[in-house]
mmCIF file of C-alpha atoms and ligand atoms in Angstrom:
data_model
loop_
_atom_site.group_PDB
_atom_site.id
_atom_site.type_symbol
_atom_site.label_atom_id
_atom_site.label_comp_id
_atom_site.label_asym_id
_atom_site.label_seq_id
_atom_site.Cartn_x
_atom_site.Cartn_y
_atom_site.Cartn_z
ATOM 1 C CA MET A 15 167.038 -65.921 -77.330
ATOM 2 C CA ASP A 16 164.391 -67.081 -74.862
ATOM 3 C CA VAL A 17 163.490 -64.477 -72.244
ATOM 4 C CA ARG A 18 161.745 -65.963 -69.228
ATOM 5 C CA LEU A 19 159.198 -63.769 -67.454
ATOM 6 C CA ALA A 20 157.955 -64.244 -63.873
ATOM 7 C CA VAL A 21 154.818 -62.156 -63.383
ATOM 8 C CA THR A 22 152.951 -61.263 -60.178
ATOM 9 C CA GLY A 23 149.356 -60.090 -60.662
ATOM 10 C CA PHE A 24 146.923 -61.581 -63.131
ATOM 11 C CA GLY A 25 144.247 -58.870 -63.302
ATOM 12 C CA ASN A 26 143.705 -56.429 -66.169
ATOM 13 C CA VAL A 27 147.404 -55.971 -66.835
ATOM 14 C CA GLY A 28 148.619 -59.542 -66.246
ATOM 15 C CA GLN A 29 145.843 -60.992 -68.376
ATOM 16 C CA GLY A 30 146.484 -58.320 -71.014
ATOM 17 C CA LEU A 31 150.112 -59.420 -71.143
ATOM 18 C CA ALA A 32 149.130 -63.089 -71.474
ATOM 19 C CA THR A 33 146.702 -62.172 -74.278
ATOM 20 C CA LEU A 34 149.382 -60.258 -76.167
ATOM 21 C CA LEU A 35 151.797 -63.176 -75.829
ATOM 22 C CA GLN A 36 149.115 -65.632 -76.915
ATOM 23 C CA GLN A 37 148.423 -63.595 -80.045
ATOM 24 C CA HIS A 38 151.826 -62.165 -80.985
ATOM 25 C CA SER A 39 154.633 -64.349 -79.625
ATOM 26 C CA GLU A 40 155.743 -65.625 -83.026
ATOM 27 C CA GLU A 41 155.657 -62.099 -84.415
ATOM 28 C CA TYR A 42 158.027 -60.947 -81.632
ATOM 29 C CA VAL A 43 160.401 -63.762 -82.528
ATOM 30 C CA ASP A 44 160.384 -62.684 -86.178
ATOM 31 C CA ARG A 45 160.579 -58.971 -85.538
ATOM 32 C CA TYR A 46 162.809 -58.768 -82.475
ATOM 33 C CA GLY A 47 164.601 -62.097 -82.347
ATOM 34 C CA VAL A 48 163.342 -62.759 -78.838
ATOM 35 C CA ARG A 49 160.976 -65.435 -77.593
ATOM 36 C CA LEU A 50 159.074 -64.260 -74.511
ATOM 37 C CA LEU A 51 158.107 -67.139 -72.223
ATOM 38 C CA LEU A 52 155.831 -66.830 -69.231
ATOM 39 C CA THR A 53 157.606 -69.160 -66.849
ATOM 40 C CA GLY A 54 155.729 -68.082 -63.726
ATOM 41 C CA VAL A 55 152.500 -66.237 -62.996
ATOM 42 C CA ALA A 56 151.062 -65.566 -59.547
ATOM 43 C CA ASP A 57 147.839 -64.054 -58.276
ATOM 44 C CA SER A 58 146.470 -63.899 -54.750
ATOM 45 C CA GLY A 59 145.416 -67.569 -54.900
ATOM 46 C CA GLY A 60 148.831 -68.989 -55.785
ATOM 47 C CA GLY A 61 150.982 -69.475 -58.850
ATOM 48 C CA ALA A 62 151.629 -71.500 -61.960
ATOM 49 C CA VAL A 63 155.192 -72.256 -63.016
ATOM 50 C CA ASP A 64 156.956 -74.007 -65.837
ATOM 51 C CA PRO A 65 160.554 -73.088 -66.731
ATOM 52 C CA ALA A 66 159.813 -74.270 -70.288
ATOM 53 C CA GLY A 67 156.988 -71.730 -70.614
ATOM 54 C CA LEU A 68 153.351 -71.725 -69.545
ATOM 55 C CA GLU A 69 150.554 -71.717 -72.084
ATOM 56 C CA PRO A 70 148.885 -68.238 -71.979
ATOM 57 C CA ALA A 71 145.534 -69.677 -73.142
ATOM 58 C CA ASP A 72 145.581 -72.189 -70.269
ATOM 59 C CA LEU A 73 146.302 -69.442 -67.722
ATOM 60 C CA LEU A 74 143.516 -67.226 -69.082
ATOM 61 C CA GLN A 75 141.069 -70.113 -69.111
ATOM 62 C CA ALA A 76 141.941 -71.195 -65.554
ATOM 63 C CA LYS A 77 141.586 -67.624 -64.299
ATOM 64 C CA GLN A 78 138.236 -67.211 -65.973
ATOM 65 C CA ALA A 79 136.857 -70.562 -64.850
ATOM 66 C CA HIS A 80 138.313 -70.797 -61.335
ATOM 67 C CA GLY A 81 139.430 -67.282 -60.384
ATOM 68 C CA THR A 82 143.105 -68.185 -59.980
ATOM 69 C CA VAL A 83 146.074 -69.255 -62.099
ATOM 70 C CA ALA A 84 146.732 -71.871 -59.407
ATOM 71 C CA ALA A 85 143.994 -73.888 -61.158
ATOM 72 C CA ALA A 86 146.003 -74.012 -64.427
ATOM 73 C CA ALA A 87 147.746 -77.220 -65.565
ATOM 74 C CA ARG A 88 151.004 -76.209 -63.848
ATOM 75 C CA GLY A 89 149.248 -74.426 -61.002
ATOM 76 C CA ARG A 90 150.173 -74.620 -57.319
ATOM 77 C CA PRO A 91 147.699 -73.159 -54.808
ATOM 78 C CA GLY A 92 149.420 -70.935 -52.244
ATOM 79 C CA LEU A 93 152.673 -70.644 -54.201
ATOM 80 C CA ARG A 94 154.152 -67.190 -53.564
ATOM 81 C CA GLY A 95 157.214 -65.211 -52.541
ATOM 82 C CA GLU A 96 160.667 -66.802 -52.718
ATOM 83 C CA ASP A 97 159.227 -70.208 -53.603
ATOM 84 C CA PHE A 98 157.430 -68.684 -56.587
ATOM 85 C CA LEU A 99 160.472 -66.752 -57.871
ATOM 86 C CA SER A 100 162.714 -69.749 -57.419
ATOM 87 C CA ALA A 101 160.362 -72.117 -59.258
ATOM 88 C CA ALA A 102 159.718 -69.624 -62.089
ATOM 89 C CA SER A 103 163.478 -69.083 -62.676
ATOM 90 C CA GLY A 104 162.872 -65.989 -64.810
ATOM 91 C CA HIS A 105 165.276 -63.500 -66.361
ATOM 92 C CA VAL A 106 162.801 -60.674 -65.814
ATOM 93 C CA PHE A 107 160.427 -60.081 -62.907
ATOM 94 C CA VAL A 108 157.246 -58.262 -63.979
ATOM 95 C CA GLU A 109 155.248 -56.714 -61.106
ATOM 96 C CA ALA A 110 151.590 -56.224 -62.036
ATOM 97 C CA ALA A 111 149.863 -56.865 -58.723
ATOM 98 C CA SER A 112 147.676 -54.402 -56.862
ATOM 99 C CA THR A 113 149.674 -52.085 -54.588
ATOM 100 C CA ASN A 114 149.222 -49.329 -52.002
ATOM 101 C CA PHE A 115 150.953 -46.156 -50.851
ATOM 102 C CA ILE A 116 151.367 -47.324 -47.254
ATOM 103 C CA ASP A 117 153.871 -50.188 -47.483
ATOM 104 C CA ALA A 118 153.984 -50.799 -51.279
ATOM 105 C CA GLU A 119 153.340 -54.510 -50.793
ATOM 106 C CA PRO A 120 153.309 -57.156 -52.134
ATOM 107 C CA GLY A 121 155.495 -55.574 -54.824
ATOM 108 C CA TRP A 122 158.277 -54.149 -52.655
ATOM 109 C CA SER A 123 159.196 -57.543 -51.130
ATOM 110 C CA TYR A 124 159.038 -59.249 -54.523
ATOM 111 C CA ILE A 125 161.191 -56.565 -56.166
ATOM 112 C CA ARG A 126 163.928 -56.911 -53.520
ATOM 113 C CA SER A 127 163.888 -60.689 -53.824
ATOM 114 C CA ALA A 128 164.031 -60.507 -57.617
ATOM 115 C CA LEU A 129 167.011 -58.124 -57.536
ATOM 116 C CA GLN A 130 168.770 -60.407 -55.032
ATOM 117 C CA ARG A 131 168.247 -63.180 -57.571
ATOM 118 C CA ASP A 132 169.850 -61.013 -60.274
ATOM 119 C CA MET A 133 166.652 -60.623 -62.219
ATOM 120 C CA ASP A 134 165.886 -57.463 -64.182
ATOM 121 C CA VAL A 135 162.622 -55.796 -63.211
ATOM 122 C CA VAL A 136 159.683 -54.309 -65.110
ATOM 123 C CA LEU A 137 157.024 -52.573 -63.026
ATOM 124 C CA ALA A 138 153.393 -51.750 -63.641
ATOM 125 C CA SER A 139 152.693 -51.001 -59.968
ATOM 126 C CA LYS A 140 153.706 -47.608 -58.569
ATOM 127 C CA GLY A 141 153.899 -48.275 -54.806
ATOM 128 C CA ALA A 142 157.578 -49.185 -54.451
ATOM 129 C CA LEU A 143 158.716 -46.390 -56.779
ATOM 130 C CA ALA A 144 156.663 -43.749 -54.960
ATOM 131 C CA LEU A 145 157.806 -44.826 -51.468
ATOM 132 C CA HIS A 146 161.232 -46.454 -51.871
ATOM 133 C CA TRP A 147 162.824 -44.882 -54.954
ATOM 134 C CA ARG A 148 166.366 -44.428 -53.632
ATOM 135 C CA ASP A 149 166.588 -47.877 -51.999
ATOM 136 C CA LEU A 150 165.194 -49.599 -55.058
ATOM 137 C CA MET A 151 167.511 -47.862 -57.525
ATOM 138 C CA THR A 152 170.555 -48.281 -55.273
ATOM 139 C CA MET A 153 169.905 -51.996 -54.901
ATOM 140 C CA ALA A 154 169.408 -52.388 -58.665
ATOM 141 C CA ALA A 155 172.647 -50.504 -59.409
ATOM 142 C CA GLU A 156 174.598 -52.604 -56.885
ATOM 143 C CA ARG A 157 173.332 -55.785 -58.530
ATOM 144 C CA GLY A 158 173.857 -54.445 -62.085
ATOM 145 C CA ARG A 159 170.148 -54.854 -62.836
ATOM 146 C CA ILE A 160 167.841 -52.884 -65.122
ATOM 147 C CA VAL A 161 164.551 -51.532 -63.740
ATOM 148 C CA PHE A 162 162.002 -50.212 -66.239
ATOM 149 C CA TYR A 163 158.661 -48.731 -65.187
ATOM 150 C CA SER A 164 157.042 -46.958 -68.154
ATOM 151 C CA ALA A 165 153.622 -48.376 -67.312
ATOM 152 C CA THR A 166 153.554 -46.602 -63.952
ATOM 153 C CA VAL A 167 153.375 -43.068 -65.339
ATOM 154 C CA GLY A 168 150.371 -42.802 -67.592
ATOM 155 C CA ALA A 169 150.804 -45.884 -69.742
ATOM 156 C CA PRO A 170 151.048 -45.937 -72.723
ATOM 157 C CA LEU A 171 152.494 -42.406 -72.892
ATOM 158 C CA PRO A 172 156.188 -42.832 -73.752
ATOM 159 C CA SER A 173 157.165 -40.062 -71.297
ATOM 160 C CA LEU A 174 160.186 -41.765 -69.822
ATOM 161 C CA GLN A 175 161.578 -42.992 -73.132
ATOM 162 C CA VAL A 176 161.329 -39.500 -74.600
ATOM 163 C CA ALA A 177 163.044 -38.011 -71.570
ATOM 164 C CA ASP A 178 165.719 -40.698 -71.354
ATOM 165 C CA ARG A 179 166.450 -41.345 -75.011
ATOM 166 C CA ALA A 180 164.931 -38.796 -77.387
ATOM 167 C CA LEU A 181 166.034 -35.819 -75.288
ATOM 168 C CA LEU A 182 169.492 -37.123 -74.457
ATOM 169 C CA GLY A 183 171.908 -34.192 -74.502
ATOM 170 C CA ALA A 184 169.207 -31.563 -73.996
ATOM 171 C CA GLU A 185 168.245 -30.259 -70.552
ATOM 172 C CA ILE A 186 164.753 -30.808 -69.168
ATOM 173 C CA LEU A 187 163.908 -27.828 -66.966
ATOM 174 C CA ALA A 188 160.337 -28.770 -66.041
ATOM 175 C CA PHE A 189 157.367 -30.878 -67.028
ATOM 176 C CA GLU A 190 153.622 -30.685 -66.591
ATOM 177 C CA GLY A 191 150.987 -33.229 -67.455
ATOM 178 C CA ILE A 192 147.539 -34.701 -67.226
ATOM 179 C CA LEU A 193 148.575 -38.074 -65.857
ATOM 180 C CA ASN A 194 145.375 -39.430 -64.312
ATOM 181 C CA GLY A 195 142.649 -40.558 -66.698
ATOM 182 C CA THR A 196 139.921 -40.927 -64.065
ATOM 183 C CA THR A 197 139.981 -37.337 -62.817
ATOM 184 C CA HIS A 198 140.270 -36.078 -66.364
ATOM 185 C CA GLN A 199 137.158 -38.023 -67.312
ATOM 186 C CA ILE A 200 135.273 -36.642 -64.279
ATOM 187 C CA LEU A 201 136.299 -33.021 -64.985
ATOM 188 C CA THR A 202 135.322 -33.429 -68.651
ATOM 189 C CA ALA A 203 131.883 -34.732 -67.647
ATOM 190 C CA MET A 204 131.463 -31.879 -65.133
ATOM 191 C CA ALA A 205 132.398 -29.329 -67.815
ATOM 192 C CA GLN A 206 129.528 -30.780 -69.858
ATOM 193 C CA GLY A 207 127.060 -30.245 -67.024
ATOM 194 C CA ALA A 208 127.358 -33.382 -64.867
ATOM 195 C CA THR A 209 127.655 -33.093 -61.088
ATOM 196 C CA TYR A 210 130.788 -34.415 -59.388
ATOM 197 C CA GLU A 211 128.883 -37.537 -58.268
ATOM 198 C CA GLU A 212 127.571 -38.148 -61.800
ATOM 199 C CA GLY A 213 131.069 -37.694 -63.192
ATOM 200 C CA VAL A 214 132.445 -40.297 -60.760
ATOM 201 C CA ARG A 215 129.612 -42.698 -61.641
ATOM 202 C CA GLN A 216 130.240 -42.281 -65.392
ATOM 203 C CA ALA A 217 133.963 -42.949 -64.904
ATOM 204 C CA GLN A 218 133.081 -46.102 -62.944
ATOM 205 C CA GLU A 219 130.640 -47.222 -65.641
ATOM 206 C CA ILE A 220 133.269 -47.026 -68.381
ATOM 207 C CA GLY A 221 135.618 -48.998 -66.132
ATOM 208 C CA ILE A 222 138.335 -46.439 -65.424
ATOM 209 C CA ALA A 223 137.405 -45.478 -61.843
ATOM 210 C CA GLU A 224 137.666 -47.788 -58.846
ATOM 211 C CA THR A 225 134.653 -48.385 -56.581
ATOM 212 C CA ASP A 226 136.540 -46.232 -54.087
ATOM 213 C CA PRO A 227 138.028 -43.476 -56.288
ATOM 214 C CA THR A 228 139.908 -41.778 -53.402
ATOM 215 C CA LEU A 229 143.413 -42.367 -54.762
ATOM 216 C CA ASP A 230 142.419 -40.712 -58.039
ATOM 217 C CA VAL A 231 140.139 -37.857 -56.958
ATOM 218 C CA ASP A 232 142.359 -36.766 -54.070
ATOM 219 C CA GLY A 233 145.369 -36.630 -56.375
ATOM 220 C CA TRP A 234 147.430 -39.479 -54.848
ATOM 221 C CA ASP A 235 147.801 -41.371 -58.111
ATOM 222 C CA ALA A 236 148.818 -38.256 -60.049
ATOM 223 C CA ALA A 237 151.231 -37.249 -57.262
ATOM 224 C CA ALA A 238 152.892 -40.679 -57.340
ATOM 225 C CA LYS A 239 153.362 -40.338 -61.098
ATOM 226 C CA VAL A 240 154.823 -36.840 -60.738
ATOM 227 C CA ALA A 241 157.283 -38.121 -58.117
ATOM 228 C CA ILE A 242 158.324 -41.020 -60.363
ATOM 229 C CA VAL A 243 158.824 -38.874 -63.478
ATOM 230 C CA ALA A 244 160.664 -36.192 -61.470
ATOM 231 C CA ASN A 245 162.982 -38.793 -59.960
ATOM 232 C CA ALA A 246 163.676 -40.320 -63.362
ATOM 233 C CA VAL A 247 164.113 -37.056 -65.243
ATOM 234 C CA PHE A 248 165.854 -34.880 -62.649
ATOM 235 C CA GLY A 249 167.686 -37.566 -60.695
ATOM 236 C CA ALA A 250 165.643 -36.451 -57.681
ATOM 237 C CA ASN A 251 164.676 -38.550 -54.683
ATOM 238 C CA LEU A 252 161.074 -37.459 -54.143
ATOM 239 C CA ARG A 253 158.658 -39.537 -52.143
ATOM 240 C CA LEU A 254 154.924 -39.302 -52.532
ATOM 241 C CA ASP A 255 154.659 -36.948 -49.529
ATOM 242 C CA ASP A 256 157.084 -34.490 -51.135
ATOM 243 C CA VAL A 257 154.536 -33.647 -53.843
ATOM 244 C CA ALA A 258 152.164 -30.820 -52.808
ATOM 245 C CA ARG A 259 148.757 -32.292 -53.543
ATOM 246 C CA GLN A 260 145.261 -31.001 -54.133
ATOM 247 C CA GLY A 261 142.581 -33.203 -55.713
ATOM 248 C CA ILE A 262 139.414 -32.359 -57.602
ATOM 249 C CA ARG A 263 136.764 -32.672 -54.865
ATOM 250 C CA GLY A 264 136.740 -28.897 -54.354
ATOM 251 C CA VAL A 265 136.133 -28.039 -58.029
ATOM 252 C CA THR A 266 132.664 -26.472 -58.325
ATOM 253 C CA ALA A 267 130.255 -25.877 -61.188
ATOM 254 C CA ALA A 268 130.927 -22.147 -60.708
ATOM 255 C CA ASP A 269 134.695 -22.723 -61.168
ATOM 256 C CA LEU A 270 134.047 -24.641 -64.390
ATOM 257 C CA GLU A 271 131.656 -21.993 -65.688
ATOM 258 C CA HIS A 272 134.093 -19.203 -64.858
ATOM 259 C CA ALA A 273 136.835 -21.055 -66.743
ATOM 260 C CA ARG A 274 134.517 -21.713 -69.690
ATOM 261 C CA SER A 275 133.579 -18.022 -69.955
ATOM 262 C CA ARG A 276 137.305 -17.278 -70.426
ATOM 263 C CA GLY A 277 137.838 -19.972 -73.068
ATOM 264 C CA GLN A 278 139.474 -22.288 -70.512
ATOM 265 C CA ARG A 279 138.955 -25.733 -68.983
ATOM 266 C CA ILE A 280 139.924 -26.963 -65.560
ATOM 267 C CA LYS A 281 142.442 -29.816 -65.571
ATOM 268 C CA LEU A 282 144.237 -31.691 -62.808
ATOM 269 C CA ILE A 283 147.826 -30.794 -63.620
ATOM 270 C CA GLY A 284 150.865 -32.542 -62.171
ATOM 271 C CA ARG A 285 154.131 -30.685 -62.546
ATOM 272 C CA ALA A 286 157.710 -30.582 -61.378
ATOM 273 C CA GLN A 287 160.602 -28.266 -62.009
ATOM 274 C CA ARG A 288 164.267 -28.089 -61.164
ATOM 275 C CA ARG A 289 165.843 -24.816 -60.072
ATOM 276 C CA ASP A 290 169.530 -25.011 -59.223
ATOM 277 C CA ARG A 291 169.640 -28.317 -57.355
ATOM 278 C CA THR A 292 166.139 -28.190 -55.942
ATOM 279 C CA VAL A 293 163.183 -30.063 -57.409
ATOM 280 C CA THR A 294 159.659 -28.955 -56.510
ATOM 281 C CA ALA A 295 156.534 -30.873 -57.484
ATOM 282 C CA SER A 296 152.778 -30.439 -57.180
ATOM 283 C CA VAL A 297 149.379 -31.659 -58.297
ATOM 284 C CA ALA A 298 146.374 -29.310 -58.404
ATOM 285 C CA PRO A 299 143.404 -28.390 -60.557
ATOM 286 C CA GLU A 300 143.983 -25.301 -62.683
ATOM 287 C CA PRO A 301 142.351 -23.508 -65.638
ATOM 288 C CA ARG A 302 144.048 -24.088 -69.000
ATOM 289 C CA ASP A 303 143.413 -22.360 -72.298
ATOM 290 C CA SER A 304 141.378 -24.784 -74.380
ATOM 291 C CA SER A 305 143.838 -24.338 -77.234
ATOM 292 C CA ASP A 306 147.000 -25.376 -75.363
ATOM 293 C CA ALA A 307 148.515 -28.858 -75.575
ATOM 294 C CA LEU A 308 146.958 -30.022 -72.284
ATOM 295 C CA GLY A 309 143.879 -27.773 -72.281
ATOM 296 C CA ARG A 310 142.570 -29.234 -75.512
ATOM 297 C CA LEU A 311 142.581 -32.847 -74.191
ATOM 298 C CA ARG A 312 139.269 -34.522 -73.253
ATOM 299 C CA GLY A 313 137.834 -37.537 -71.447
ATOM 300 C CA ASP A 314 140.535 -39.982 -70.434
ATOM 301 C CA ASP A 315 143.114 -38.515 -72.828
ATOM 302 C CA MET A 316 146.482 -38.009 -71.179
ATOM 303 C CA GLY A 317 149.496 -35.887 -71.978
ATOM 304 C CA ILE A 318 152.802 -34.542 -70.750
ATOM 305 C CA VAL A 319 154.738 -31.460 -71.841
ATOM 306 C CA PHE A 320 158.474 -31.147 -71.251
ATOM 307 C CA LEU A 321 160.109 -27.742 -71.098
ATOM 308 C CA VAL A 322 163.451 -28.386 -72.722
ATOM 309 C CA GLU A 323 166.545 -26.232 -73.144
ATOM 310 C CA PRO A 324 167.185 -25.367 -75.965
ATOM 311 C CA LEU A 325 164.220 -26.983 -77.740
ATOM 312 C CA GLY A 326 161.239 -25.328 -76.032
ATOM 313 C CA ARG A 327 158.011 -27.127 -75.143
ATOM 314 C CA MET A 328 157.645 -30.723 -76.304
ATOM 315 C CA ALA A 329 154.184 -32.283 -75.914
ATOM 316 C CA ILE A 330 153.327 -35.989 -75.973
ATOM 317 C CA THR A 331 149.635 -36.790 -75.850
ATOM 318 C CA ILE A 332 147.415 -39.809 -76.262
ATOM 319 C CA GLU A 333 143.704 -39.881 -76.962
ATOM 320 C CA SER A 334 141.310 -42.007 -74.866
ATOM 321 C CA GLY A 335 144.066 -43.409 -72.647
ATOM 322 C CA GLY A 336 145.233 -45.584 -75.527
ATOM 323 C CA HIS A 337 141.876 -47.451 -75.607
ATOM 324 C CA GLY A 338 141.299 -50.089 -72.961
ATOM 325 C CA GLY A 339 143.427 -49.748 -69.790
ATOM 326 C CA GLY A 340 144.538 -53.341 -69.334
ATOM 327 C CA ILE A 341 145.740 -53.972 -72.861
ATOM 328 C CA SER A 342 147.365 -50.568 -73.345
ATOM 329 C CA THR A 343 149.166 -50.938 -70.013
ATOM 330 C CA ALA A 344 150.178 -54.496 -70.932
ATOM 331 C CA MET A 345 151.530 -53.133 -74.254
ATOM 332 C CA THR A 346 153.617 -50.692 -72.249
ATOM 333 C CA VAL A 347 154.957 -53.478 -70.016
ATOM 334 C CA LEU A 348 155.768 -55.447 -73.140
ATOM 335 C CA ARG A 349 157.560 -52.440 -74.637
ATOM 336 C CA ASP A 350 159.739 -52.275 -71.513
ATOM 337 C CA VAL A 351 160.496 -56.005 -71.701
ATOM 338 C CA LEU A 352 161.470 -55.756 -75.376
ATOM 339 C CA ASN A 353 163.606 -52.658 -74.768
ATOM 340 C CA LEU A 354 165.244 -54.463 -71.878
ATOM 341 C CA ALA A 355 166.014 -57.439 -74.129
ATOM 342 C CA ARG A 356 167.490 -55.033 -76.654
ATOM 343 C CA ASP A 357 169.598 -53.215 -74.027
ATOM 344 C CA ARG A 358 170.868 -56.537 -72.743
ATOM 345 C CA ALA A 359 171.619 -57.485 -76.358
ATOM 346 C CA TRP A 360 169.437 -60.559 -75.905
ATOM 347 C CA SER A 361 167.449 -59.716 -79.013
ATOM 348 C CA THR A 362 168.614 -59.725 -82.600
ATOM 349 C CA PRO A 363 166.740 -57.530 -85.079
ATOM 350 C CA SER A 364 165.287 -59.453 -87.995
ATOM 351 C CA PRO A 365 167.318 -59.111 -91.205
ATOM 352 C CA GLY A 366 165.894 -56.655 -93.759
HETATM 353 N N1 NAP B 427 144.942 -51.122 -65.224
HETATM 354 C C1 NAP B 427 145.762 -50.215 -65.718
HETATM 355 O O1 NAP B 427 145.551 -49.716 -66.825
HETATM 356 C C2 NAP B 427 147.009 -49.824 -64.979
HETATM 357 C C3 NAP B 427 147.778 -48.753 -65.470
HETATM 358 C C4 NAP B 427 148.987 -48.437 -64.836
HETATM 359 C C5 NAP B 427 149.383 -49.120 -63.696
HETATM 360 N N2 NAP B 427 148.578 -50.118 -63.216
HETATM 361 C C6 NAP B 427 149.023 -50.838 -62.008
HETATM 362 O O2 NAP B 427 149.285 -52.182 -62.369
HETATM 363 C C7 NAP B 427 148.920 -53.050 -61.299
HETATM 364 C C8 NAP B 427 147.891 -54.052 -61.821
HETATM 365 O O3 NAP B 427 146.755 -53.359 -62.303
HETATM 366 P P1 NAP B 427 145.442 -54.161 -62.720
HETATM 367 O O4 NAP B 427 144.537 -53.163 -63.338
HETATM 368 O O5 NAP B 427 145.831 -55.370 -63.464
HETATM 369 O O6 NAP B 427 144.879 -54.558 -61.270
HETATM 370 P P2 NAP B 427 143.812 -55.687 -60.930
HETATM 371 O O7 NAP B 427 142.990 -55.993 -62.125
HETATM 372 O O8 NAP B 427 143.150 -55.244 -59.678
HETATM 373 O O9 NAP B 427 144.724 -56.971 -60.628
HETATM 374 C C9 NAP B 427 145.567 -57.005 -59.523
HETATM 375 C C10 NAP B 427 146.155 -58.379 -59.448
HETATM 376 O O10 NAP B 427 147.049 -58.433 -58.331
HETATM 377 C C11 NAP B 427 146.880 -59.722 -57.751
HETATM 378 N N3 NAP B 427 147.412 -59.785 -56.409
HETATM 379 C C12 NAP B 427 146.952 -59.208 -55.282
HETATM 380 N N4 NAP B 427 147.741 -59.548 -54.232
HETATM 381 C C13 NAP B 427 148.683 -60.383 -54.731
HETATM 382 C C14 NAP B 427 149.771 -61.088 -54.152
HETATM 383 N N5 NAP B 427 150.061 -60.996 -52.852
HETATM 384 N N6 NAP B 427 150.550 -61.849 -54.967
HETATM 385 C C15 NAP B 427 150.284 -61.946 -56.288
HETATM 386 N N7 NAP B 427 149.280 -61.310 -56.880
HETATM 387 C C16 NAP B 427 148.477 -60.527 -56.107
HETATM 388 C C17 NAP B 427 145.390 -59.934 -57.801
HETATM 389 O O11 NAP B 427 145.079 -61.309 -57.570
HETATM 390 P P3 NAP B 427 143.587 -61.863 -57.699
HETATM 391 O O12 NAP B 427 143.287 -61.861 -59.189
HETATM 392 O O13 NAP B 427 143.674 -63.231 -57.139
HETATM 393 O O14 NAP B 427 142.709 -60.931 -56.940
HETATM 394 C C18 NAP B 427 145.125 -59.498 -59.231
HETATM 395 O O15 NAP B 427 145.358 -60.540 -60.140
HETATM 396 C C19 NAP B 427 148.359 -52.161 -60.176
HETATM 397 O O16 NAP B 427 149.374 -51.908 -59.252
HETATM 398 C C20 NAP B 427 147.966 -50.895 -60.911
HETATM 399 O O17 NAP B 427 148.011 -49.753 -60.102
HETATM 400 C C21 NAP B 427 147.418 -50.490 -63.832
#
């Protein structure tokens, strides 16, 4: 079965996805019985569309040479919105554009249009989930559409799949996690003697911190992830503002030294718990024993621990953020697309 993908955003994640398709498309056909075709790709300069499938190498080359996919063979400068979705005629809309926590655009408008067009949706961007969870999920349910968003919560950690599939039948009471690689990298550097400013600079040098790291260091990114996981796991309807939030700017060398003297490390922990019918959620720095599942993590490692009745604590961790943000996030988007194809019974497993 051919699965047609319309993708907005051709930065780290979008280009990572094109690279994976360029290298592994035939393998996916053999292994999963599904041929993934990029039928539309848009960036801020316009789009490229071909219902028969665009050539990933051509898109990557056009982006590198001219800064926009609109310069590719099937490119159309200025193509966006409804015109783009209509021309791409995809089965699945993949949202991998930059977003914000003010109006969640451009993703939120695209997502609504895609659902109206009866497309399934795979999200890398968090904005719409953190601000419009209930509306988005209600609209998807009314249209009978699937929305997957693994990449939004610490890709490539399989947090949501574990919660949704591996723990089916058990009860998740709470979770806690290190869900933001940038702050974790900064705190690790500070624990090794760097100042806060040096820690930020190091994180920028290795390419995980933005020029303006506000959304990370003030805890917004982690809070959005906590809201998304809590909504998915507890059936809650949290918005970003419902998560009590404290970032890492106030963490001092004295705090780190005090923690170290007690065999602990300071981590930015996001957590949520359900008591009766109430879900509470927070993000804050806290000392952790260096031997516990989250306390032992370093650098841009990430992890999440579920407290599960009757199984106890279940930890999922990944070292070094899965190596290389764009590709590991693209892998996670791809995993969602392949799972979606499987759930829709579009894919046929290879014999033997
Ligand atoms: N990088 C990661 O590892 C990671 C992990 C989890 C989630 N995410 C999320 O995934 C999304 C993409 O991340 P990224 O690292 O790929 O970001 P990025 O490198 O900054 O790329 C963002 C892309 O969005 C495009 N864009 C901006 N406005 C647009 C519009 N109106 N229509 C279509 N495209 C538009 C940009 O176009 P131009 O190229 O023309 O500027 C660019 O291609 C973000 O929302 C991010 O928060 C990223």
